[in-house]
Amino acid sequence: DIQMTQSPSSLSASIGDRVTITCQASQDINHYITWYQQQPGKAPKFLIYDASNLEAGVPSRFSGSGSGTHFNFTINSLQPEDIATYYCQQYENVPRTFGGGTKVDIK
Amino acid sequence: QVQLVQSGVEVKKPGASVKVSCQVSGHAFHELSIHWVRQAPGKGLEWMGGFHPEEFETVFAQKFQDRVVMTEDTSTGTAYMELQRLTVEDTAVYFCATGGQGYLDSWGQGTLVTVTS
């Protein structure tokens, strides 16, 4: 199985800050990574696919980058509504595997 | 816009089975690939299995392979996930989601399954 190592596990930032989360895959997954946002008590929300493509309707302050084994997810100018846990997931092969999550809150 | 509505809270005893439903609307059901993901209390997301159009079959995570059944009723646009031989470690919120391309782009609201003696 492909292991997805996500870091940090949690972070605190101020409104307006730039926040970056990293996912490292245990083997080459090309660009087959997606990112989700999960607010407390809610289902995950699909944000980014193919490493860097923003889903329609997702604010442009969210972005993704990377290929191969190292990937970044960035929130430019953190907003109060961005308080959530973020997960990466690879879909290069089966089983689909998730990173452990990064909890983002306000400093 | 695809909408997925799941069945309600379940409380089960160890050793029992649970069957969660996921009713889909807003898109032709036969064009969708349904996946199931669970989340134990305070924990991360865990993929259980789903339909892979490239293999034209449902594929399961190995840890669930011998006790999960995923079915679909195309006449009602409803997917089902049955988990058998429950243990307390199966206490979790279970989500259905659509994901033909590999990423899960629409999600149900989740169904809490509590396993307790």
CSV table of C-alpha atoms in Angstrom, one decimal:
chain,number,residue,atom,x,y,z
A,1,ASP,CA,0.0,0.0,0.0
A,2,ILE,CA,1.1,3.6,-0.6
A,3,GLN,CA,1.7,5.5,2.6
A,4,MET,CA,0.8,9.2,2.6
A,5,THR,CA,2.8,11.1,5.3
A,6,GLN,CA,1.1,14.4,6.0
A,7,SER,CA,2.7,17.2,8.0
A,8,PRO,CA,2.3,19.0,10.2
A,9,SER,CA,-0.5,17.2,12.1
A,10,SER,CA,-1.7,20.6,13.4
A,11,LEU,CA,-0.9,24.3,13.0
A,12,SER,CA,-2.1,27.6,14.3
A,13,ALA,CA,-2.0,30.7,12.1
A,14,SER,CA,-3.3,34.2,12.0
A,15,ILE,CA,-6.0,35.5,9.7
A,16,GLY,CA,-4.3,36.6,6.5
A,17,ASP,CA,-1.3,34.2,6.9
A,18,ARG,CA,-0.1,31.8,4.3
A,19,VAL,CA,-0.4,28.2,5.4
A,20,THR,CA,1.3,25.3,3.7
A,21,ILE,CA,0.7,21.6,4.3
A,22,THR,CA,2.9,18.8,2.9
A,23,CYS,CA,2.2,15.3,1.8
A,24,GLN,CA,4.9,12.8,1.1
A,25,ALA,CA,4.0,9.6,-0.8
A,26,SER,CA,6.0,6.4,-0.1
A,27,GLN,CA,6.3,5.8,-3.9
A,28,ASP,CA,5.9,7.8,-7.1
A,29,ILE,CA,2.2,8.7,-7.5
A,30,ASN,CA,2.7,11.0,-10.5
A,31,HIS,CA,0.2,13.8,-10.0
A,32,TYR,CA,-2.6,11.5,-8.6
A,33,ILE,CA,-3.3,13.3,-5.4
A,34,THR,CA,-6.3,15.1,-4.1
A,35,TRP,CA,-7.0,17.4,-1.2
A,36,TYR,CA,-10.1,17.6,1.0
A,37,GLN,CA,-11.3,20.0,3.7
A,38,GLN,CA,-13.3,18.7,6.6
A,39,GLN,CA,-15.0,21.1,9.0
A,40,PRO,CA,-16.0,19.8,12.4
A,41,GLY,CA,-19.0,17.5,12.3
A,42,LYS,CA,-19.3,17.6,8.5
A,43,ALA,CA,-18.4,15.4,5.5
A,44,PRO,CA,-15.1,16.1,3.7
A,45,LYS,CA,-15.3,18.6,0.9
A,46,PHE,CA,-13.4,18.0,-2.3
A,47,LEU,CA,-11.0,20.9,-3.1
A,48,ILE,CA,-8.2,20.0,-5.5
A,49,TYR,CA,-7.5,17.1,-7.9
A,50,ASP,CA,-4.5,16.0,-10.0
A,51,ALA,CA,-2.2,17.8,-7.5
A,52,SER,CA,-3.0,21.3,-8.7
A,53,ASN,CA,-6.4,21.6,-10.3
A,54,LEU,CA,-9.0,23.5,-8.3
A,55,GLU,CA,-12.5,22.1,-8.2
A,56,ALA,CA,-15.1,24.6,-9.5
A,57,GLY,CA,-16.3,27.0,-6.9
A,58,VAL,CA,-13.4,26.5,-4.6
A,59,PRO,CA,-11.8,29.9,-3.6
A,60,SER,CA,-8.6,30.8,-5.4
A,61,ARG,CA,-6.7,31.2,-2.2
A,62,PHE,CA,-6.4,27.4,-2.1
A,63,SER,CA,-3.8,25.8,-4.3
A,64,GLY,CA,-1.8,22.6,-4.7
A,65,SER,CA,1.5,21.7,-6.3
A,66,GLY,CA,4.0,18.9,-6.6
A,67,SER,CA,4.5,15.6,-8.5
A,68,GLY,CA,6.1,12.3,-7.9
A,69,THR,CA,6.3,11.9,-4.1
A,70,HIS,CA,6.3,15.4,-2.7
A,71,PHE,CA,3.2,17.6,-2.6
A,72,ASN,CA,2.1,20.9,-1.1
A,73,PHE,CA,-1.2,22.4,-0.3
A,74,THR,CA,-1.4,26.1,0.4
A,75,ILE,CA,-3.9,28.5,1.7
A,76,ASN,CA,-3.0,32.1,0.8
A,77,SER,CA,-4.4,34.5,3.3
A,78,LEU,CA,-6.1,32.3,5.8
A,79,GLN,CA,-9.8,33.1,6.5
A,80,PRO,CA,-11.9,32.2,9.6
A,81,GLU,CA,-14.0,29.8,7.5
A,82,ASP,CA,-10.8,27.8,6.6
A,83,ILE,CA,-10.7,26.4,10.1
A,84,ALA,CA,-10.8,22.7,9.4
A,85,THR,CA,-8.8,19.5,9.1
A,86,TYR,CA,-7.3,19.0,5.7
A,87,TYR,CA,-6.5,15.6,4.1
A,88,CYS,CA,-4.5,14.4,1.1
A,89,GLN,CA,-5.4,11.2,-0.7
A,90,GLN,CA,-3.6,9.3,-3.4
A,91,TYR,CA,-5.4,7.7,-6.3
A,92,GLU,CA,-2.4,6.3,-8.2
A,93,ASN,CA,-3.4,2.8,-7.2
A,94,VAL,CA,-5.6,0.7,-4.9
A,95,PRO,CA,-6.1,0.9,-2.0
A,96,ARG,CA,-6.8,4.6,-2.0
A,97,THR,CA,-4.9,6.0,1.0
A,98,PHE,CA,-5.2,9.2,3.0
A,99,GLY,CA,-2.8,11.3,4.8
A,100,GLY,CA,-3.3,11.5,8.6
A,101,GLY,CA,-4.8,15.0,8.4
A,102,THR,CA,-3.7,18.5,9.4
A,103,LYS,CA,-5.8,20.5,11.8
A,104,VAL,CA,-5.7,24.2,11.1
A,105,ASP,CA,-6.9,26.7,13.6
A,106,ILE,CA,-6.6,30.4,14.4
A,107,LYS,CA,-3.8,31.7,16.6
B,1,GLN,CA,-25.2,18.6,-8.9
B,2,VAL,CA,-24.9,15.1,-7.3
B,3,GLN,CA,-26.5,14.7,-3.9
B,4,LEU,CA,-26.0,11.7,-1.6
B,5,VAL,CA,-28.3,11.1,1.3
B,6,GLN,CA,-27.4,8.4,3.8
B,7,SER,CA,-29.5,6.4,6.3
B,8,GLY,CA,-29.6,7.3,10.0
B,9,VAL,CA,-27.7,6.4,13.1
B,10,GLU,CA,-27.2,2.7,13.9
B,11,VAL,CA,-26.4,1.0,17.2
B,12,LYS,CA,-25.3,-2.6,17.0
B,13,LYS,CA,-24.0,-5.3,19.3
B,14,PRO,CA,-20.6,-7.0,18.7
B,15,GLY,CA,-20.9,-9.8,16.1
B,16,ALA,CA,-23.9,-8.2,14.4
B,17,SER,CA,-24.0,-6.7,10.9
B,18,VAL,CA,-25.0,-3.2,9.8
B,19,LYS,CA,-26.3,-2.1,6.4
B,20,VAL,CA,-25.9,1.6,5.5
B,21,SER,CA,-27.7,3.1,2.5
B,22,CYS,CA,-26.8,6.0,0.2
B,23,GLN,CA,-29.5,7.4,-2.0
B,24,VAL,CA,-28.1,9.3,-5.0
B,25,SER,CA,-29.9,12.1,-7.0
B,26,GLY,CA,-28.9,14.7,-9.5
B,27,HIS,CA,-27.0,12.5,-11.8
B,28,ALA,CA,-27.5,9.2,-13.7
B,29,PHE,CA,-26.7,6.6,-11.2
B,30,HIS,CA,-25.2,4.1,-13.6
B,31,GLU,CA,-22.5,6.7,-14.5
B,32,LEU,CA,-21.3,7.0,-11.0
B,33,SER,CA,-18.7,5.0,-9.0
B,34,ILE,CA,-19.7,4.8,-5.4
B,35,HIS,CA,-17.0,4.5,-2.7
B,36,TRP,CA,-17.2,4.1,1.1
B,37,VAL,CA,-14.9,5.8,3.6
B,38,ARG,CA,-15.1,5.6,7.4
B,39,GLN,CA,-13.8,7.8,10.2
B,40,ALA,CA,-13.5,6.5,13.7
B,41,PRO,CA,-14.1,9.1,16.5
B,42,GLY,CA,-11.3,11.7,16.6
B,43,LYS,CA,-9.4,9.8,13.8
B,44,GLY,CA,-8.7,10.3,10.1
B,45,LEU,CA,-10.3,9.0,7.0
B,46,GLU,CA,-10.1,5.4,5.9
B,47,TRP,CA,-11.0,4.1,2.5
B,48,MET,CA,-13.0,0.9,2.6
B,49,GLY,CA,-13.7,0.2,-1.1
B,50,GLY,CA,-15.5,1.2,-4.2
B,51,PHE,CA,-16.3,0.6,-7.8
B,52,HIS,CA,-13.4,1.0,-10.2
B,53,PRO,CA,-14.6,1.6,-13.8
B,54,GLU,CA,-11.3,0.8,-15.3
B,55,GLU,CA,-11.5,-2.8,-13.9
B,56,PHE,CA,-15.3,-2.8,-14.0
B,57,GLU,CA,-15.4,-4.2,-10.5
B,58,THR,CA,-15.7,-3.2,-6.9
B,59,VAL,CA,-12.4,-3.2,-5.1
B,60,PHE,CA,-11.9,-3.4,-1.3
B,61,ALA,CA,-9.3,-2.5,1.2
B,62,GLN,CA,-7.7,-5.7,2.3
B,63,LYS,CA,-8.7,-5.3,6.0
B,64,PHE,CA,-12.4,-5.3,5.0
B,65,GLN,CA,-12.3,-7.7,2.1
B,66,ASP,CA,-13.8,-10.7,4.0
B,67,ARG,CA,-16.6,-8.9,5.8
B,68,VAL,CA,-17.9,-6.1,3.7
B,69,VAL,CA,-20.5,-6.2,1.0
B,70,MET,CA,-21.2,-3.3,-1.4
B,71,THR,CA,-24.3,-3.4,-3.6
B,72,GLU,CA,-26.4,-1.1,-5.7
B,73,ASP,CA,-30.0,-0.9,-6.6
B,74,THR,CA,-30.0,0.9,-9.9
B,75,SER,CA,-33.8,1.0,-10.0
B,76,THR,CA,-33.8,3.4,-6.9
B,77,GLY,CA,-30.4,4.9,-7.3
B,78,THR,CA,-29.3,3.6,-4.0
B,79,ALA,CA,-26.0,2.1,-2.9
B,80,TYR,CA,-25.5,-0.1,0.2
B,81,MET,CA,-22.6,-1.0,2.4
B,82,GLU,CA,-23.0,-4.0,4.7
B,83,LEU,CA,-20.3,-4.6,7.3
B,84,GLN,CA,-20.4,-8.0,9.0
B,85,ARG,CA,-19.1,-9.4,12.3
B,86,LEU,CA,-18.9,-6.0,13.9
B,87,THR,CA,-16.5,-5.2,16.8
B,88,VAL,CA,-16.2,-2.1,18.9
B,89,GLU,CA,-13.4,-0.9,16.7
B,90,ASP,CA,-16.0,-0.5,13.9
B,91,THR,CA,-17.6,2.3,15.7
B,92,ALA,CA,-17.2,5.2,13.2
B,93,VAL,CA,-19.0,7.5,10.9
B,94,TYR,CA,-19.4,5.9,7.5
B,95,PHE,CA,-19.5,8.0,4.4
B,96,CYS,CA,-20.5,7.2,0.8
B,97,ALA,CA,-18.9,9.3,-2.0
B,98,THR,CA,-18.7,9.4,-5.7
B,99,GLY,CA,-15.3,8.8,-7.3
B,100,GLY,CA,-15.0,7.5,-10.8
B,101,GLN,CA,-11.7,9.4,-11.5
B,102,GLY,CA,-10.1,8.3,-8.2
B,103,TYR,CA,-10.8,11.5,-6.2
B,104,LEU,CA,-14.1,11.6,-4.2
B,105,ASP,CA,-15.9,14.6,-5.4
B,106,SER,CA,-19.3,14.4,-3.7
B,107,TRP,CA,-20.0,13.0,-0.3
B,108,GLY,CA,-23.0,11.9,1.8
B,109,GLN,CA,-23.6,13.4,5.2
B,110,GLY,CA,-22.3,10.4,7.0
B,111,THR,CA,-23.9,7.7,9.1
B,112,LEU,CA,-22.8,7.1,12.7
B,113,VAL,CA,-22.5,3.4,13.6
B,114,THR,CA,-21.9,2.6,17.2
B,115,VAL,CA,-21.0,-0.9,18.3
B,116,THR,CA,-21.5,-1.5,21.9
B,117,SER,CA,-22.4,-4.4,24.2
